[in-house]
Every structure is written in C-alpha cells, then in structure tokens.
Amino acid sequence: MAGIFYFGEKLGVALGSPRLSILVSELEQELQSYPEILDKILDFYNCDSSVDFSILSKAKYNICYNALVNIVKTIKSINDREKWWIVELWDNEMKREMQESPLYLNI
C-alpha cells in the first residue's frame, strides 16, 4: 500500500509502504520533543498512510522541514547507504515540494 507526505494543494510525495514506514520512523525520532506536531501530522497515518503537514502553522511546518533537513544531514554524515534513498528523495522531490508550500518560511 502506498502513502503520501502531503504539504498542501497539489503538493506531495508518494511513497510505497516500506519506505513510508522508515521515513515516518526517522521523523518520529527527530521530532520526539514535539509530540503535539507528531500527533497532528500522523493523525491519519494509520487509516490512510498519509502524513499531512498542511494542517500545521507556518512555525510548526518549518520545524518539520528542519527535522527532515537534519535527517538528511545525519544520513550523509554517517554515510548510511541503506537509507541513501531518503537523501535522493529529499534532493529530487521532497525539498522542492515543501518549499513550494505557502507554509514554508524562507529565513
């Protein structure tokens, strides 16, 4: 079953189940000090495999953006080849989609 990281109207990245689960797990670790954000973005994850960032405030959206940046930096720094697809996904799709959202603050 496929799922989606949803950033706003016509903005999202589809993923297959195994990769979606891995990326959600990475995000849960990175955002463990923000349980209210995790609760919001993962509200429908168990129902329809969607991770919805579009319901966040601009500030919380950017916390998530920075969390994903940190995940990518960590994978690069430890050269984790098993998760290198996350770096490629970020570079080729996800970063652009997140930055096109009206919630993204370019600071």
Coordinates of C-alpha atoms in Angstrom, one line a residue:
M1 CA 0.0 0.0 0.0
A2 CA 1.3 3.5 -0.9
G3 CA 1.1 6.6 1.2
I4 CA 1.8 10.3 0.8
F5 CA 3.6 13.1 2.5
Y6 CA 1.2 15.9 1.9
F7 CA 2.4 19.5 2.0
G8 CA -0.6 21.4 0.5
E9 CA -2.8 21.6 -2.5
K10 CA -1.2 19.7 -5.4
L11 CA 2.0 19.3 -3.2
G12 CA 3.0 15.9 -2.0
V13 CA 5.3 13.0 -2.4
A14 CA 4.0 9.4 -2.8
L15 CA 5.9 6.5 -1.2
G16 CA 5.5 2.8 -1.0
S17 CA 4.8 1.3 2.4
P18 CA 8.2 0.1 3.4
R19 CA 9.9 3.5 2.6
L20 CA 7.0 5.4 4.1
S21 CA 7.3 3.5 7.4
I22 CA 11.1 4.1 7.5
L23 CA 10.8 7.8 6.9
V24 CA 8.0 8.1 9.4
S25 CA 10.1 6.3 12.0
E26 CA 13.0 8.7 11.2
L27 CA 10.7 11.7 11.6
E28 CA 9.3 10.4 14.9
Q29 CA 12.8 10.2 16.3
E30 CA 13.7 13.6 15.1
L31 CA 10.5 15.2 16.4
Q32 CA 10.3 13.3 19.7
S33 CA 10.4 16.6 21.6
Y34 CA 7.4 17.9 19.7
P35 CA 4.6 15.3 20.4
E36 CA 1.9 17.8 19.5
I37 CA 3.3 18.1 16.0
L38 CA 3.6 14.4 15.6
D39 CA 0.1 13.9 16.7
K40 CA -1.2 16.3 14.1
I41 CA 0.8 15.2 11.1
L42 CA 0.3 11.5 11.9
D43 CA -3.4 11.7 12.7
F44 CA -4.5 9.8 9.6
Y45 CA -1.3 7.8 9.1
N46 CA -2.8 4.5 10.5
C47 CA -6.0 5.0 8.4
D48 CA -4.8 6.0 5.0
S49 CA -1.0 6.1 5.2
S50 CA -0.9 9.9 4.9
V51 CA 1.4 12.3 6.7
D52 CA -0.3 15.7 6.5
F53 CA 1.9 18.7 7.1
S54 CA -0.6 21.1 5.5
I55 CA -2.6 21.4 8.8
L56 CA 0.3 22.9 10.7
S57 CA 1.1 26.6 11.4
K58 CA 4.0 28.1 9.5
A59 CA 6.2 27.8 12.5
K60 CA 5.4 24.1 13.1
Y61 CA 5.7 23.4 9.4
N62 CA 9.2 24.8 9.4
I63 CA 10.1 22.7 12.5
C64 CA 9.2 19.7 10.3
Y65 CA 11.1 21.0 7.4
N66 CA 14.2 21.4 9.5
A67 CA 13.7 18.0 11.0
L68 CA 13.8 16.5 7.5
V69 CA 16.9 18.5 6.8
N70 CA 18.6 17.1 9.9
I71 CA 17.6 13.5 8.9
V72 CA 19.2 14.0 5.5
K73 CA 22.4 15.6 7.1
T74 CA 22.7 12.7 9.5
I75 CA 22.4 10.1 6.7
K76 CA 25.0 11.9 4.7
S77 CA 27.4 12.3 7.7
I78 CA 27.3 8.6 8.7
N79 CA 27.2 7.5 5.0
D80 CA 24.2 5.2 5.7
R81 CA 23.9 3.5 2.3
E82 CA 20.7 1.7 3.4
K83 CA 18.9 5.0 3.8
W84 CA 20.6 6.9 1.0
W85 CA 17.2 6.8 -0.9
I86 CA 16.0 9.4 1.6
V87 CA 18.7 11.8 0.6
E88 CA 17.8 11.3 -3.1
L89 CA 14.1 11.7 -2.3
W90 CA 14.8 14.9 -0.5
D91 CA 17.1 16.3 -3.2
N92 CA 14.9 15.3 -6.1
E93 CA 11.3 15.8 -4.8
M94 CA 10.6 16.5 -1.2
K95 CA 12.6 19.6 -0.7
R96 CA 11.1 21.4 -3.7
E97 CA 7.5 20.3 -2.8
M98 CA 8.0 21.5 0.8
Q99 CA 9.4 24.9 -0.3
E100 CA 6.5 25.5 -2.7
S101 CA 4.0 25.3 0.2
P102 CA 2.7 28.7 1.4
L103 CA 3.6 27.4 4.9
Y104 CA 7.3 27.4 4.1
L105 CA 9.2 30.3 5.7
N106 CA 12.4 31.1 3.8
I107 CA 14.6 32.5 6.6

